[in-house]
PDB file of C-alpha atoms in Angstrom:
ATOM      1  CA  MET A 258     -12.552  -1.016 -19.748  1.00 70.00           C
ATOM      2  CA  THR A 259     -12.957  -2.916 -17.035  1.00 82.00           C
ATOM      3  CA  ALA A 260      -9.744  -5.503 -16.285  1.00 87.00           C
ATOM      4  CA  GLN A 261     -10.950  -9.050 -15.423  1.00 88.00           C
ATOM      5  CA  LEU A 262      -8.960 -10.485 -12.190  1.00 94.00           C
ATOM      6  CA  ASN A 263      -7.536 -13.976 -12.066  1.00 91.00           C
ATOM      7  CA  PRO A 264     -10.117 -16.568 -10.936  1.00 91.00           C
ATOM      8  CA  ARG A 265      -7.155 -18.763 -10.755  1.00 89.00           C
ATOM      9  CA  GLY A 266      -4.957 -16.563  -9.087  1.00 92.00           C
ATOM     10  CA  HIS A 267      -3.623 -16.777  -5.130  1.00 95.00           C
ATOM     11  CA  VAL A 268      -3.290 -13.378  -4.396  1.00 98.00           C
ATOM     12  CA  ALA A 269      -5.352 -11.104  -2.626  1.00 98.00           C
ATOM     13  CA  VAL A 270      -4.654  -7.385  -2.457  1.00 98.00           C
ATOM     14  CA  LEU A 271      -5.693  -4.978   0.411  1.00 98.00           C
ATOM     15  CA  VAL A 272      -6.198  -1.370  -0.626  1.00 97.00           C
ATOM     16  CA  PRO A 273      -6.979   1.311   3.060  1.00 95.00           C
ATOM     17  CA  ALA A 274      -8.283   3.987   1.484  1.00 91.00           C
ATOM     18  CA  ALA A 275      -9.929   6.019   4.447  1.00 85.00           C
ATOM     19  CA  GLY A 276      -7.636   8.686   5.176  1.00 74.00           C
ATOM     20  CA  ALA A 277      -8.128  11.944   5.358  1.00 63.00           C
ATOM     21  CA  GLY A 278      -5.291  13.065   4.242  1.00 58.00           C
ATOM     22  CA  VAL A 279      -4.499  16.216   6.525  1.00 54.00           C
ATOM     23  CA  ARG A 280      -1.344  16.473   4.800  1.00 58.00           C
ATOM     24  CA  LEU A 281      -1.781  17.129   1.295  1.00 62.00           C
ATOM     25  CA  GLY A 282      -4.992  19.706   2.085  1.00 55.00           C
ATOM     26  CA  PRO A 283      -8.122  19.950   2.382  1.00 52.00           C
ATOM     27  CA  GLY A 284     -10.867  18.631   0.329  1.00 56.00           C
ATOM     28  CA  ALA A 285     -12.189  14.953  -0.022  1.00 66.00           C
ATOM     29  CA  PRO A 286     -11.167  11.498   1.514  1.00 76.00           C
ATOM     30  CA  LYS A 287      -6.739  11.408   0.671  1.00 80.00           C
ATOM     31  CA  ALA A 288      -7.671   8.723  -1.692  1.00 87.00           C
ATOM     32  CA  LEU A 289     -10.241   9.913  -3.766  1.00 89.00           C
ATOM     33  CA  ARG A 290      -8.282  13.531  -4.174  1.00 89.00           C
ATOM     34  CA  PRO A 291      -7.540  13.489  -7.908  1.00 91.00           C
ATOM     35  CA  LEU A 292      -4.836  12.837  -9.788  1.00 92.00           C
ATOM     36  CA  ALA A 293      -4.167  13.943 -13.806  1.00 92.00           C
ATOM     37  CA  GLY A 294      -8.673  14.069 -13.598  1.00 92.00           C
ATOM     38  CA  GLU A 295      -8.876  10.497 -11.715  1.00 94.00           C
ATOM     39  CA  PRO A 296      -8.763   9.806  -8.222  1.00 94.00           C
ATOM     40  CA  LEU A 297      -6.005   8.345  -6.731  1.00 95.00           C
ATOM     41  CA  LEU A 298      -7.477   5.212  -5.891  1.00 96.00           C
ATOM     42  CA  VAL A 299      -8.590   4.807  -9.307  1.00 97.00           C
ATOM     43  CA  HIS A 300      -5.171   4.613 -10.987  1.00 97.00           C
ATOM     44  CA  ALA A 301      -3.884   2.512  -7.508  1.00 97.00           C
ATOM     45  CA  VAL A 302      -6.816  -0.498  -8.603  1.00 98.00           C
ATOM     46  CA  ARG A 303      -5.943  -0.037 -12.164  1.00 97.00           C
ATOM     47  CA  ARG A 304      -2.486  -1.080 -11.904  1.00 97.00           C
ATOM     48  CA  ILE A 305      -2.842  -3.365  -9.243  1.00 98.00           C
ATOM     49  CA  ALA A 306      -5.485  -5.206 -11.778  1.00 97.00           C
ATOM     50  CA  ALA A 307      -3.135  -5.171 -14.330  1.00 97.00           C
ATOM     51  CA  ALA A 308      -1.065  -7.659 -12.043  1.00 97.00           C
ATOM     52  CA  ALA A 309      -1.013 -10.699 -13.169  1.00 96.00           C
ATOM     53  CA  SER A 310      -1.674 -13.456 -10.352  1.00 97.00           C
ATOM     54  CA  VAL A 311      -4.190 -11.272  -8.196  1.00 98.00           C
ATOM     55  CA  HIS A 312      -7.688 -12.874  -7.662  1.00 97.00           C
ATOM     56  CA  THR A 313      -9.297 -10.044  -5.478  1.00 98.00           C
ATOM     57  CA  ILE A 314      -8.464  -6.703  -4.693  1.00 98.00           C
ATOM     58  CA  VAL A 315     -10.157  -5.439  -0.982  1.00 98.00           C
ATOM     59  CA  VAL A 316     -10.642  -1.947  -0.804  1.00 97.00           C
ATOM     60  CA  ALA A 317     -11.445   0.075   2.768  1.00 96.00           C
ATOM     61  CA  ALA A 318     -13.492   3.354   2.005  1.00 94.00           C
ATOM     62  CA  PRO A 319     -14.967   6.089   3.978  1.00 89.00           C
ATOM     63  CA  ALA A 320     -17.577   4.676   5.615  1.00 90.00           C
ATOM     64  CA  ALA A 321     -19.539   7.429   4.284  1.00 90.00           C
ATOM     65  CA  GLU A 322     -18.422   6.945   0.526  1.00 91.00           C
ATOM     66  CA  VAL A 323     -18.633   2.949   0.518  1.00 95.00           C
ATOM     67  CA  ASP A 324     -22.062   3.431  -2.356  1.00 95.00           C
ATOM     68  CA  ALA A 325     -19.660   6.317  -4.261  1.00 94.00           C
ATOM     69  CA  VAL A 326     -16.545   4.178  -4.274  1.00 95.00           C
ATOM     70  CA  ARG A 327     -17.817   1.144  -5.132  1.00 96.00           C
ATOM     71  CA  ASP A 328     -19.510   2.757  -8.654  1.00 96.00           C
ATOM     72  CA  LEU A 329     -16.600   4.331  -9.003  1.00 95.00           C
ATOM     73  CA  LEU A 330     -14.370   1.458  -9.276  1.00 97.00           C
ATOM     74  CA  THR A 331     -16.711  -0.490 -11.187  1.00 95.00           C
ATOM     75  CA  PRO A 332     -15.293   0.215 -14.660  1.00 95.00           C
ATOM     76  CA  VAL A 333     -12.233  -0.211 -13.115  1.00 96.00           C
ATOM     77  CA  ALA A 334     -11.709  -3.914 -11.993  1.00 96.00           C
ATOM     78  CA  PRO A 335     -14.091  -6.005 -10.128  1.00 95.00           C
ATOM     79  CA  VAL A 336     -13.363  -4.733  -6.393  1.00 97.00           C
ATOM     80  CA  THR A 337     -14.612  -5.821  -2.905  1.00 97.00           C
ATOM     81  CA  VAL A 338     -15.914  -2.226  -0.641  1.00 97.00           C
ATOM     82  CA  VAL A 339     -16.007  -2.293   2.635  1.00 97.00           C
ATOM     83  CA  PRO A 340     -16.361   0.769   5.273  1.00 96.00           C
ATOM     84  CA  GLY A 341     -13.000   1.194   6.602  1.00 92.00           C
ATOM     85  CA  GLY A 342     -12.250   2.064  10.382  1.00 89.00           C
ATOM     86  CA  ALA A 343     -10.957   5.471  12.248  1.00 85.00           C
ATOM     87  CA  GLU A 344      -7.509   3.662  12.280  1.00 88.00           C
ATOM     88  CA  ARG A 345      -5.327   2.044   8.877  1.00 89.00           C
ATOM     89  CA  GLN A 346      -4.738  -0.812  10.569  1.00 90.00           C
ATOM     90  CA  ALA A 347      -9.235  -0.801  11.739  1.00 91.00           C
ATOM     91  CA  SER A 348      -9.719  -0.409   7.711  1.00 93.00           C
ATOM     92  CA  VAL A 349      -6.511  -3.478   6.871  1.00 95.00           C
ATOM     93  CA  ALA A 350      -8.495  -6.022  10.139  1.00 94.00           C
ATOM     94  CA  ALA A 351     -11.574  -4.980   7.640  1.00 95.00           C
ATOM     95  CA  ALA A 352     -10.354  -5.408   4.182  1.00 97.00           C
ATOM     96  CA  LEU A 353      -8.917  -9.244   5.205  1.00 97.00           C
ATOM     97  CA  ALA A 354     -12.141 -10.217   7.531  1.00 96.00           C
ATOM     98  CA  ALA A 355     -14.255  -9.605   3.887  1.00 97.00           C
ATOM     99  CA  VAL A 356     -10.669 -12.331   1.733  1.00 97.00           C
ATOM    100  CA  PRO A 357     -13.214 -15.006   0.120  1.00 95.00           C
ATOM    101  CA  ALA A 358     -11.849 -18.620   0.606  1.00 93.00           C
ATOM    102  CA  GLY A 359      -8.374 -18.952  -1.628  1.00 93.00           C
ATOM    103  CA  PRO A 360      -6.124 -16.714  -1.732  1.00 96.00           C
ATOM    104  CA  GLU A 361      -3.104 -17.675   0.141  1.00 97.00           C
ATOM    105  CA  ILE A 362      -1.350 -14.606  -0.317  1.00 98.00           C
ATOM    106  CA  ILE A 363      -1.968 -10.731   1.059  1.00 98.00           C
ATOM    107  CA  LEU A 364      -0.391  -7.542  -0.436  1.00 98.00           C
ATOM    108  CA  VAL A 365      -1.599  -3.937   1.762  1.00 98.00           C
ATOM    109  CA  HIS A 366      -1.404  -1.514   0.008  1.00 97.00           C
ATOM    110  CA  ASP A 367      -1.867   2.659   0.028  1.00 95.00           C
ATOM    111  CA  ALA A 368      -3.849   3.892  -2.357  1.00 94.00           C
ATOM    112  CA  ALA A 369      -1.394   6.950  -2.034  1.00 93.00           C
ATOM    113  CA  ARG A 370       1.134   4.737  -4.216  1.00 96.00           C
ATOM    114  CA  ALA A 371      -1.126   5.410  -7.090  1.00 96.00           C
ATOM    115  CA  LEU A 372       1.315   5.012  -9.599  1.00 97.00           C
ATOM    116  CA  THR A 373       3.173   1.536  -8.332  1.00 98.00           C
ATOM    117  CA  PRO A 374       4.156  -0.220 -11.327  1.00 97.00           C
ATOM    118  CA  PRO A 375       2.442  -4.267 -11.718  1.00 98.00           C
ATOM    119  CA  GLU A 376       5.402  -4.874 -11.805  1.00 98.00           C
ATOM    120  CA  LEU A 377       6.359  -4.185  -7.913  1.00 98.00           C
ATOM    121  CA  VAL A 378       3.133  -6.247  -7.168  1.00 98.00           C
ATOM    122  CA  GLU A 379       4.174  -9.445  -8.786  1.00 98.00           C
ATOM    123  CA  SER A 380       7.970  -8.408  -6.919  1.00 98.00           C
ATOM    124  CA  VAL A 381       6.413  -9.003  -3.576  1.00 98.00           C
ATOM    125  CA  ALA A 382       3.829 -11.793  -4.594  1.00 98.00           C
ATOM    126  CA  ALA A 383       6.321 -14.028  -5.499  1.00 98.00           C
ATOM    127  CA  ALA A 384       9.050 -13.356  -2.969  1.00 98.00           C
ATOM    128  CA  VAL A 385       6.085 -14.989  -0.428  1.00 98.00           C
ATOM    129  CA  ARG A 386       5.094 -17.472  -3.279  1.00 97.00           C
ATOM    130  CA  SER A 387       8.960 -18.432  -2.983  1.00 97.00           C
ATOM    131  CA  GLY A 388       8.828 -19.130   0.556  1.00 97.00           C
ATOM    132  CA  HIS A 389       8.212 -16.245   3.262  1.00 98.00           C
ATOM    133  CA  ASP A 390       5.889 -15.327   5.969  1.00 98.00           C
ATOM    134  CA  ALA A 391       6.697 -11.039   5.221  1.00 98.00           C
ATOM    135  CA  VAL A 392       8.066  -9.274   2.039  1.00 98.00           C
ATOM    136  CA  ILE A 393       8.216  -5.196   1.897  1.00 98.00           C
ATOM    137  CA  PRO A 394       9.461  -3.454  -1.196  1.00 98.00           C
ATOM    138  CA  VAL A 395      12.747  -1.115   0.242  1.00 98.00           C
ATOM    139  CA  LEU A 396      14.894   1.810  -0.988  1.00 98.00           C
ATOM    140  CA  PRO A 397      17.930   2.949   0.402  1.00 96.00           C
ATOM    141  CA  VAL A 398      17.985   5.757   2.047  1.00 95.00           C
ATOM    142  CA  VAL A 399      19.753   8.835   0.123  1.00 93.00           C
ATOM    143  CA  ASP A 400      19.574  11.513   2.227  1.00 94.00           C
ATOM    144  CA  THR A 401      22.247  12.059   5.112  1.00 96.00           C
ATOM    145  CA  ILE A 402      19.632  11.499   8.723  1.00 95.00           C
ATOM    146  CA  LYS A 403      20.952  13.083  11.895  1.00 96.00           C
ATOM    147  CA  GLU A 404      19.673  12.605  15.228  1.00 95.00           C
ATOM    148  CA  VAL A 405      18.532  15.378  16.650  1.00 97.00           C
ATOM    149  CA  GLY A 406      17.398  16.232  20.756  1.00 96.00           C
ATOM    150  CA  PRO A 407      16.174  18.683  22.603  1.00 96.00           C
ATOM    151  CA  GLY A 408      16.236  22.216  21.465  1.00 97.00           C
ATOM    152  CA  GLU A 409      17.114  21.087  17.425  1.00 96.00           C
ATOM    153  CA  VAL A 410      20.160  20.282  18.434  1.00 97.00           C
ATOM    154  CA  VAL A 411      22.282  17.506  16.609  1.00 97.00           C
ATOM    155  CA  LEU A 412      23.467  14.592  18.416  1.00 96.00           C
ATOM    156  CA  GLY A 413      24.786  12.779  15.412  1.00 96.00           C
ATOM    157  CA  THR A 414      24.753  10.807  12.096  1.00 96.00           C
ATOM    158  CA  VAL A 415      23.159   7.635  11.383  1.00 95.00           C
ATOM    159  CA  ASP A 416      24.834   5.048   9.475  1.00 94.00           C
ATOM    160  CA  ARG A 417      22.499   5.043   6.047  1.00 93.00           C
ATOM    161  CA  SER A 418      23.576   2.403   4.934  1.00 92.00           C
ATOM    162  CA  ALA A 419      21.710   0.079   7.105  1.00 93.00           C
ATOM    163  CA  LEU A 420      18.259   2.342   6.537  1.00 95.00           C
ATOM    164  CA  ARG A 421      16.114   1.654   4.173  1.00 96.00           C
ATOM    165  CA  ALA A 422      12.853   3.234   2.868  1.00 96.00           C
ATOM    166  CA  VAL A 423       9.825   1.232   3.309  1.00 96.00           C
ATOM    167  CA  GLN A 424       6.683   0.929   0.944  1.00 97.00           C
ATOM    168  CA  THR A 425       3.693  -1.004  -0.513  1.00 98.00           C
ATOM    169  CA  PRO A 426       2.758  -3.717  -1.861  1.00 98.00           C
ATOM    170  CA  GLN A 427       3.259  -5.201   1.637  1.00 98.00           C
ATOM    171  CA  GLY A 428       3.052  -8.911   1.218  1.00 98.00           C
ATOM    172  CA  PHE A 429       2.471 -11.512   3.698  1.00 98.00           C
ATOM    173  CA  ARG A 430       1.169 -15.564   3.981  1.00 98.00           C
ATOM    174  CA  ARG A 431      -3.003 -15.421   4.597  1.00 98.00           C
ATOM    175  CA  ALA A 432      -1.678 -16.775   8.062  1.00 97.00           C
ATOM    176  CA  VAL A 433       0.379 -14.611   9.426  1.00 97.00           C
ATOM    177  CA  LEU A 434      -1.254 -11.473   8.431  1.00 97.00           C
ATOM    178  CA  THR A 435      -3.986 -12.549  10.469  1.00 96.00           C
ATOM    179  CA  ALA A 436      -2.956 -14.087  13.587  1.00 95.00           C
ATOM    180  CA  ALA A 437      -0.903 -10.015  13.621  1.00 93.00           C
ATOM    181  CA  HIS A 438      -3.886  -8.555  13.576  1.00 91.00           C
ATOM    182  CA  GLU A 439      -5.840 -10.619  16.220  1.00 90.00           C
ATOM    183  CA  ALA A 440      -3.024  -9.578  18.873  1.00 87.00           C
ATOM    184  CA  ALA A 441      -2.838  -6.190  17.534  1.00 77.00           C
ATOM    185  CA  GLY A 442      -2.808  -3.614  20.600  1.00 73.00           C
ATOM    186  CA  ASP A 443      -1.586  -0.428  19.815  1.00 70.00           C
ATOM    187  CA  PRO A 444      -2.645   1.004  16.281  1.00 68.00           C
ATOM    188  CA  LEU A 445       0.460   0.875  13.788  1.00 70.00           C
ATOM    189  CA  THR A 446       0.312   2.235  10.444  1.00 72.00           C
ATOM    190  CA  ASP A 447       2.750  -0.228   8.616  1.00 86.00           C
ATOM    191  CA  ASP A 448       1.394  -3.585   8.385  1.00 93.00           C
ATOM    192  CA  ALA A 449       5.034  -5.629   8.810  1.00 94.00           C
ATOM    193  CA  GLY A 450       5.133  -3.560  12.164  1.00 92.00           C
ATOM    194  CA  LEU A 451       2.674  -6.070  13.688  1.00 93.00           C
ATOM    195  CA  VAL A 452       3.864  -9.094  12.114  1.00 95.00           C
ATOM    196  CA  GLU A 453       7.295  -8.000  13.326  1.00 93.00           C
ATOM    197  CA  LYS A 454       6.140  -7.459  17.243  1.00 91.00           C
ATOM    198  CA  GLN A 455       4.748 -11.725  16.552  1.00 92.00           C
ATOM    199  CA  GLY A 456       8.418 -12.136  15.765  1.00 95.00           C
ATOM    200  CA  VAL A 457       8.538 -13.134  11.957  1.00 96.00           C
ATOM    201  CA  PRO A 458      10.799 -11.609   9.994  1.00 97.00           C
ATOM    202  CA  VAL A 459      10.370  -9.504   7.534  1.00 98.00           C
ATOM    203  CA  VAL A 460      12.369  -9.981   3.832  1.00 98.00           C
ATOM    204  CA  CYS A 461      13.201  -6.579   1.699  1.00 98.00           C
ATOM    205  CA  VAL A 462      12.966  -6.673  -2.384  1.00 98.00           C
ATOM    206  CA  PRO A 463      13.732  -3.450  -4.256  1.00 98.00           C
ATOM    207  CA  GLY A 464      11.043  -1.179  -4.357  1.00 98.00           C
ATOM    208  CA  SER A 465      10.434   1.385  -7.245  1.00 97.00           C
ATOM    209  CA  GLU A 466      10.541   5.090  -7.735  1.00 95.00           C
ATOM    210  CA  HIS A 467       7.419   5.317  -8.998  1.00 96.00           C
ATOM    211  CA  ALA A 468       6.164   3.856  -5.575  1.00 97.00           C
ATOM    212  CA  LEU A 469       6.661   7.301  -4.126  1.00 96.00           C
ATOM    213  CA  LYS A 470       3.351   8.425  -1.385  1.00 94.00           C
ATOM    214  CA  VAL A 471       1.484  11.225  -2.468  1.00 93.00           C
ATOM    215  CA  THR A 472       1.266  12.715   0.650  1.00 88.00           C
ATOM    216  CA  ARG A 473       1.786  16.262   0.173  1.00 88.00           C
ATOM    217  CA  PRO A 474       0.912  19.066  -2.941  1.00 89.00           C
ATOM    218  CA  PHE A 475       4.831  18.599  -4.425  1.00 93.00           C
ATOM    219  CA  ASP A 476       3.651  14.949  -4.090  1.00 93.00           C
ATOM    220  CA  LEU A 477       0.794  15.121  -6.601  1.00 91.00           C
ATOM    221  CA  ALA A 478       3.305  17.125  -9.062  1.00 93.00           C
ATOM    222  CA  LEU A 479       5.619  15.130  -8.822  1.00 95.00           C
ATOM    223  CA  ALA A 480       3.111  12.243  -9.485  1.00 94.00           C
ATOM    224  CA  GLU A 481       1.335  14.191 -11.701  1.00 93.00           C
ATOM    225  CA  HIS A 482       5.023  14.996 -13.835  1.00 94.00           C
ATOM    226  CA  LEU A 483       5.556  11.624 -14.138  1.00 93.00           C
ATOM    227  CA  LEU A 484       1.984  10.803 -15.640  1.00 91.00           C
ATOM    228  CA  ALA A 485       2.743  13.008 -18.270  1.00 88.00           C
ATOM    229  CA  GLY A 486       6.009  11.041 -19.108  1.00 85.00           C
ATOM    230  CA  GLY A 487       4.752   8.223 -19.458  1.00 82.00           C
ATOM    231  CA  ALA A 488       4.283   6.504 -15.936  1.00 78.00           C
TER     232      ALA A 488
END
């Protein structure tokens, strides 16, 4: 059954999905790798579409796969599909350019975070709606972190109390994200990083353990286990 987006919603979600996913091993583009019989991208879009304030979803797909991705997602939700770029930043910029007039809150979400709950989408959007220009979901860093120098010699232990692991979706006022991409120089893998370079404060909200990023085969196995448990 195709999900129906909210025509009165004020949130557009951009999903850059053109990456190769080299660390996941050889095969299809990362976003199209199967998770429990369906591509990661399908899982991600289904959860985004379940968030009540989402008006528009734009996916930046591998250039050679645009038609195939559109056909894949049509039964899931009404989605705009555009060709992505060689770098993530180019894919986000292409998706941002395809957002229609209306939504003034833009979320950028990794297709590889396929099990991100709709509640996290709403939480990030709500934080932008409350007046913040840029919002990221985060989790505390639980591992001990070491600074390592030449020869793999430990230089010291980093205070993890001030560290956070960043997830997506990341949320922005539309004008803020547009300006950051227009001013972008060197490509970054994190849209909040572009905004930070413009001097815009970025605020954190609690993330979700289910918003893990599928990067390695182990992550894929963990995601399958979570799905089997009802995630």
